[in-house]
PDB file of C-alpha atoms in Angstrom:
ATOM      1  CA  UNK A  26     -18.726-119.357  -4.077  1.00 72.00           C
ATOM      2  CA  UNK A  27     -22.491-119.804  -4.639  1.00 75.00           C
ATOM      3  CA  UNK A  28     -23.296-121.335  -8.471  1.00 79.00           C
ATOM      4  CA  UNK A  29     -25.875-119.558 -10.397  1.00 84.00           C
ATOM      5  CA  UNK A  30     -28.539-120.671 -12.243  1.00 80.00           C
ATOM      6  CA  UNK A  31     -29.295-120.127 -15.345  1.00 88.00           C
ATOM      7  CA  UNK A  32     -32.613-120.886 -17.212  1.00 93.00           C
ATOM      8  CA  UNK A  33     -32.611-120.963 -20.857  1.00 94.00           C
ATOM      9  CA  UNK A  34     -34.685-117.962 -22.232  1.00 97.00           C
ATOM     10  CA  UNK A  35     -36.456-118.392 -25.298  1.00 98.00           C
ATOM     11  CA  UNK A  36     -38.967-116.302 -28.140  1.00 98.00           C
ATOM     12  CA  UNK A  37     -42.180-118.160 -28.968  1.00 98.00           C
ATOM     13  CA  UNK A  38     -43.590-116.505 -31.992  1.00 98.00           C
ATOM     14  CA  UNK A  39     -47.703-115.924 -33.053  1.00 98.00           C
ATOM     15  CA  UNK A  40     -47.401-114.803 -36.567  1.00 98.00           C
ATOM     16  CA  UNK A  41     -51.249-114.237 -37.181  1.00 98.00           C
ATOM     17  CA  UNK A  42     -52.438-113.700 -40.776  1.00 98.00           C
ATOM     18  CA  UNK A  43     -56.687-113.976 -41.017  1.00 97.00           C
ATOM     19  CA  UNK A  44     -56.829-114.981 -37.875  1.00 96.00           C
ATOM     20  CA  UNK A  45     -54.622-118.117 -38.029  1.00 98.00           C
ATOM     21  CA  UNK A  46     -51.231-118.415 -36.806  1.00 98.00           C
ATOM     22  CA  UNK A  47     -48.264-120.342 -38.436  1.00 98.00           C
ATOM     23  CA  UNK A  48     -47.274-123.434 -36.915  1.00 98.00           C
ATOM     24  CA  UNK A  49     -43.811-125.342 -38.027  1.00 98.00           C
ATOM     25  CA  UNK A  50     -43.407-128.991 -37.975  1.00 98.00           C
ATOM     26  CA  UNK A  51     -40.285-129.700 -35.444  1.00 98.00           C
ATOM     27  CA  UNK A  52     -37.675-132.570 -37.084  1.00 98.00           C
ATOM     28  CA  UNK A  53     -34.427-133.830 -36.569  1.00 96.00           C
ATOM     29  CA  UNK A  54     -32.417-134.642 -34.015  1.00 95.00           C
ATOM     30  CA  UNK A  55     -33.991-131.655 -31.412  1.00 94.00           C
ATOM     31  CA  UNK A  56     -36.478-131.764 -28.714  1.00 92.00           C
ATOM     32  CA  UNK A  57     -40.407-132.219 -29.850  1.00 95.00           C
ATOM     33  CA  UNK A  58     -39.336-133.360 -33.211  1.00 97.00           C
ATOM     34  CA  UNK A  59     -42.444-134.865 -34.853  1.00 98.00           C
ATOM     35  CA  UNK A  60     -44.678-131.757 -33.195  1.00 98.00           C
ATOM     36  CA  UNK A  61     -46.305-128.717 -33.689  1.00 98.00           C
ATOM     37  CA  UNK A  62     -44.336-125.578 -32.829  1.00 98.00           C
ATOM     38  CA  UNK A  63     -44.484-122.245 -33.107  1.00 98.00           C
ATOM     39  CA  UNK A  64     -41.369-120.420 -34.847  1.00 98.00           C
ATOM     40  CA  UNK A  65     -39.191-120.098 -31.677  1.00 98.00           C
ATOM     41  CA  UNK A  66     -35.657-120.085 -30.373  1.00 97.00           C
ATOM     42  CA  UNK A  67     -33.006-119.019 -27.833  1.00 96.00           C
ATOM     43  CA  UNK A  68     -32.109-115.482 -27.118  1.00 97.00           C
ATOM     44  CA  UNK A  69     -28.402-115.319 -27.586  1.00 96.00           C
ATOM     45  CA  UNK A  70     -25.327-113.523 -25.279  1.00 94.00           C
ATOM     46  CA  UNK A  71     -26.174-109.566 -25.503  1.00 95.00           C
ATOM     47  CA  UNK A  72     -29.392-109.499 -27.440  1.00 97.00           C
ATOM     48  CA  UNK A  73     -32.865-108.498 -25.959  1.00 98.00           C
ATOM     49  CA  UNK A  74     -35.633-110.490 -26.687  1.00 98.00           C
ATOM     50  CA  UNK A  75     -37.467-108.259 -29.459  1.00 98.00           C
ATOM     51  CA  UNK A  76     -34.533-108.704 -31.196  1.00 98.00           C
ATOM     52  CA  UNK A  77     -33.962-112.165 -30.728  1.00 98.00           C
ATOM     53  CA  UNK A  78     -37.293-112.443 -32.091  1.00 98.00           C
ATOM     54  CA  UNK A  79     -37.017-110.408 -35.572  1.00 98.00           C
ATOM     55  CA  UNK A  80     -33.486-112.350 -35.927  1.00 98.00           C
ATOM     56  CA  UNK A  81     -35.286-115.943 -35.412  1.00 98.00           C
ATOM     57  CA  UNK A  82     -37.985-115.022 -38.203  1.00 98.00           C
ATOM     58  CA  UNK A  83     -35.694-114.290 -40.470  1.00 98.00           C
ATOM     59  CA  UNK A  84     -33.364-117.409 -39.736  1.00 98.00           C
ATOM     60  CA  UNK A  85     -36.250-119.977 -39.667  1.00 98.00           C
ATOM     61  CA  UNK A  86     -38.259-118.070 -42.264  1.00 98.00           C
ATOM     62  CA  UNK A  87     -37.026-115.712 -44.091  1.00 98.00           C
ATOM     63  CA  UNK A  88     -39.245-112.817 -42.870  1.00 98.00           C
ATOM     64  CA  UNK A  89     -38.185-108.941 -42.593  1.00 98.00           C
ATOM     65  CA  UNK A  90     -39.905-107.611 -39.482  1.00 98.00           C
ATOM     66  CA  UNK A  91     -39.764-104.440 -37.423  1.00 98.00           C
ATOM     67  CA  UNK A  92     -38.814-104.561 -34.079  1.00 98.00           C
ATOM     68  CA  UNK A  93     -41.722-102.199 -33.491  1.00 98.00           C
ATOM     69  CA  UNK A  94     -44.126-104.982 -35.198  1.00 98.00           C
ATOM     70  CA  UNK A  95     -43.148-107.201 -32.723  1.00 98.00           C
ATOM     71  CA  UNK A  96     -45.796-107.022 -29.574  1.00 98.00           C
ATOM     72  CA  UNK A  97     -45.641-108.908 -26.514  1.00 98.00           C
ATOM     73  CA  UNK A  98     -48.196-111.267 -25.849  1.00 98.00           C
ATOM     74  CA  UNK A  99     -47.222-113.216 -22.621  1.00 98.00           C
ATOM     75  CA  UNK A 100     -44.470-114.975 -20.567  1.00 98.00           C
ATOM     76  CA  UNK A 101     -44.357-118.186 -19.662  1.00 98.00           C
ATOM     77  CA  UNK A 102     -42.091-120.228 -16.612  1.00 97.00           C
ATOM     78  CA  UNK A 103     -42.491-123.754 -18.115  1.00 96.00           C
ATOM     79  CA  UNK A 104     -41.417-126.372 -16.056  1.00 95.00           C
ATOM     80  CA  UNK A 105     -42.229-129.513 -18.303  1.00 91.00           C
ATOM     81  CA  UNK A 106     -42.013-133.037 -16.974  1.00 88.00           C
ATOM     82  CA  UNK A 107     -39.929-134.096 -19.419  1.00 87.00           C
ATOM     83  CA  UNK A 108     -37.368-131.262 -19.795  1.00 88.00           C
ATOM     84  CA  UNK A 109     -35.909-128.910 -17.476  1.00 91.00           C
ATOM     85  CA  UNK A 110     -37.152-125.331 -16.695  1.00 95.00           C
ATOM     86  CA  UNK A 111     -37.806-122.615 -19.496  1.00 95.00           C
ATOM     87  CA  UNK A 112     -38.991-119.085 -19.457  1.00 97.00           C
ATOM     88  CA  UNK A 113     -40.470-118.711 -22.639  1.00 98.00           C
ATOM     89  CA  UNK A 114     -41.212-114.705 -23.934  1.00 98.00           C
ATOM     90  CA  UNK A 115     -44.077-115.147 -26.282  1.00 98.00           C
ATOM     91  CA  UNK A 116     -44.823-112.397 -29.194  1.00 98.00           C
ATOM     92  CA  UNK A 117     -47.354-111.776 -31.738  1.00 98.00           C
ATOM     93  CA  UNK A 118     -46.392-110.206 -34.769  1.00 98.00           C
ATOM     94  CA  UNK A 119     -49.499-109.156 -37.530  1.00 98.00           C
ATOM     95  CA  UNK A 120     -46.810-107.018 -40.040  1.00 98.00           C
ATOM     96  CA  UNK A 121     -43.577-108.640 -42.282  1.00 98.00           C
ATOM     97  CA  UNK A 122     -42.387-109.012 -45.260  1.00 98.00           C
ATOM     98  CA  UNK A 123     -41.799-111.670 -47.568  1.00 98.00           C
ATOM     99  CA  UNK A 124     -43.470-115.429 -47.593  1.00 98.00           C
ATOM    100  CA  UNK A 125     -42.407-117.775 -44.721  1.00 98.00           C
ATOM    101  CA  UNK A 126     -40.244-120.575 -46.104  1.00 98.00           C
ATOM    102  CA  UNK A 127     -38.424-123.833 -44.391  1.00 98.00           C
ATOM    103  CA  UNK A 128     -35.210-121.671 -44.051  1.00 98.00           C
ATOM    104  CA  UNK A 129     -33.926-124.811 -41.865  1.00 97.00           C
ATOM    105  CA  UNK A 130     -34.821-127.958 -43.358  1.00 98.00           C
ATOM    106  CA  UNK A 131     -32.950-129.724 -40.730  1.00 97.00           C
ATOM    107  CA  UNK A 132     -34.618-128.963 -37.792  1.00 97.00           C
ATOM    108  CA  UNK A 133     -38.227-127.942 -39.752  1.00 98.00           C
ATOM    109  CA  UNK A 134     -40.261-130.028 -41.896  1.00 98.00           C
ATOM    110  CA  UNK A 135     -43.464-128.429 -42.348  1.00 98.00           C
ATOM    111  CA  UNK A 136     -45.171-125.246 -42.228  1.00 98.00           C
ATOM    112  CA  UNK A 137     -49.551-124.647 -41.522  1.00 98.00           C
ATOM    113  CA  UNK A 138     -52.069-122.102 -40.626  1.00 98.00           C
ATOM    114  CA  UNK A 139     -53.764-123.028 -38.280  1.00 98.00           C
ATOM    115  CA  UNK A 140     -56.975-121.177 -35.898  1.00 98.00           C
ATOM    116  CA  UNK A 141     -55.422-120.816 -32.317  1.00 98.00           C
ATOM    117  CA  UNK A 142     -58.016-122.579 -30.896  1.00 98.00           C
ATOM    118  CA  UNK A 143     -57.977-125.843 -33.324  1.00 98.00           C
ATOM    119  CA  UNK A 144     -54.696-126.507 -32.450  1.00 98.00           C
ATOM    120  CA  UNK A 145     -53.551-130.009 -33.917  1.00 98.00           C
ATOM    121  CA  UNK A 146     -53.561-132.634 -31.463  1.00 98.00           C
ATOM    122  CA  UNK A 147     -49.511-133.275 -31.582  1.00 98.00           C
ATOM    123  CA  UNK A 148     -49.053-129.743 -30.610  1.00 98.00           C
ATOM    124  CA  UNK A 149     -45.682-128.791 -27.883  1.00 97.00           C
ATOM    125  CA  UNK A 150     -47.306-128.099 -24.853  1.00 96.00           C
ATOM    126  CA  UNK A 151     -44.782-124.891 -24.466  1.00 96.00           C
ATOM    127  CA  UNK A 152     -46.043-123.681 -27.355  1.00 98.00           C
ATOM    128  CA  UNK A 153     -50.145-124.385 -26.688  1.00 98.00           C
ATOM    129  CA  UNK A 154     -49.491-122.080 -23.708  1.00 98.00           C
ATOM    130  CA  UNK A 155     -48.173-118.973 -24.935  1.00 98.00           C
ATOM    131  CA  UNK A 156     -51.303-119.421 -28.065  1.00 98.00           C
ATOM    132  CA  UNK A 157     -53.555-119.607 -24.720  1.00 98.00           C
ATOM    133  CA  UNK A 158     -51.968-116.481 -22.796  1.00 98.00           C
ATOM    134  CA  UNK A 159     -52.244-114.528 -26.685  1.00 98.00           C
ATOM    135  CA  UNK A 160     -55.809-115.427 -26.230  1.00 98.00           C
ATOM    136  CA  UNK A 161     -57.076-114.990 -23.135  1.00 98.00           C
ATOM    137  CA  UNK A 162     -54.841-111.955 -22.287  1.00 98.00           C
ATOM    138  CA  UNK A 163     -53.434-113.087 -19.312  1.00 98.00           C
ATOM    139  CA  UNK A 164     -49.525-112.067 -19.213  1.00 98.00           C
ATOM    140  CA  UNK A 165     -48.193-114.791 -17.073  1.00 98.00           C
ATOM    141  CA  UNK A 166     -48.012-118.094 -16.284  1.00 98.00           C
ATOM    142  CA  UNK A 167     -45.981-121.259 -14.289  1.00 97.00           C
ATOM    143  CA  UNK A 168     -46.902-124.318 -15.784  1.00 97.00           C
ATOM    144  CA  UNK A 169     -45.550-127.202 -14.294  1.00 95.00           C
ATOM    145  CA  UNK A 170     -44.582-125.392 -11.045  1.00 95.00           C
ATOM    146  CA  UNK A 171     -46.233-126.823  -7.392  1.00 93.00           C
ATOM    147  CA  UNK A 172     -48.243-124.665  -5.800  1.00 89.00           C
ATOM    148  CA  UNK A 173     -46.506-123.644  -2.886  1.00 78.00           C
TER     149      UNK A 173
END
């Protein structure tokens, strides 16, 4: 019998308030820890990827969203030199409530605003991708990937 594979699906997350986005400060024992991130995770067994999203920002941050504030902004098929493949869904969401807060201190140390496009210079190239498809409206891309 043939194996599968399976490529980890993730939620990349653009909260934008004034134009900036919210960028948290990876830490801890996990990959990119020292970088620039946007609020992100794993889909898990049975849940879409809307709602993967809404449950993330309420883990990492403590924010109540609507699934129908959540609006997709681009894919991504990251295959980074340093990691294996990834398809990352990324999501921009304008509407929540409450303040984000380091919900996770273990795996988050830091929280900015930042303009998409003055990005700091330590930023996860996963996560400087889905900012550029959110801003140049494209809806897919394959870093990483030769050109075949």
């Amino acid at each position: 019998m043939r194996e599968e594979h399976r490529t980890p699906v993730d939620v990349l997350l653009l909260l934008v308030r004034d134009e900036r986005i919210l960028l948290t400060l990876r830490a801890g024992d996990i990959y990119g820890s020292g970088w620039w991130a946007l609020p992100s995770g794993r889909i898990e067994p049975n849940e879409d990827v809307v709602s993967a999203a809404v449950r993330e920002l309420d883990e990492e941050l403590g924010l109540t969203v609507a699934a129908r504030d959540v609006t997709f902004a681009g894919v991504t098929h990251a295959l980074p030199p340093d990691s294996e493949a990834r398809l990352g869904f990324g999501f921009a969401v304008r509407r929540w409530q409450g303040e984000p807060t380091i919900r996770e201190p273990d795996v988050c140390a830091g929280l900015c605003w930042r303009s998409p496009t003055d990005l700091p210079d330590r930023t996860l190239p996963y996560t400087r991708e889905i900012v550029r498809l959110h801003l140049t409206g494209e809806a897919f891309s394959r870093p990483g990937w030769p050109d075949r």
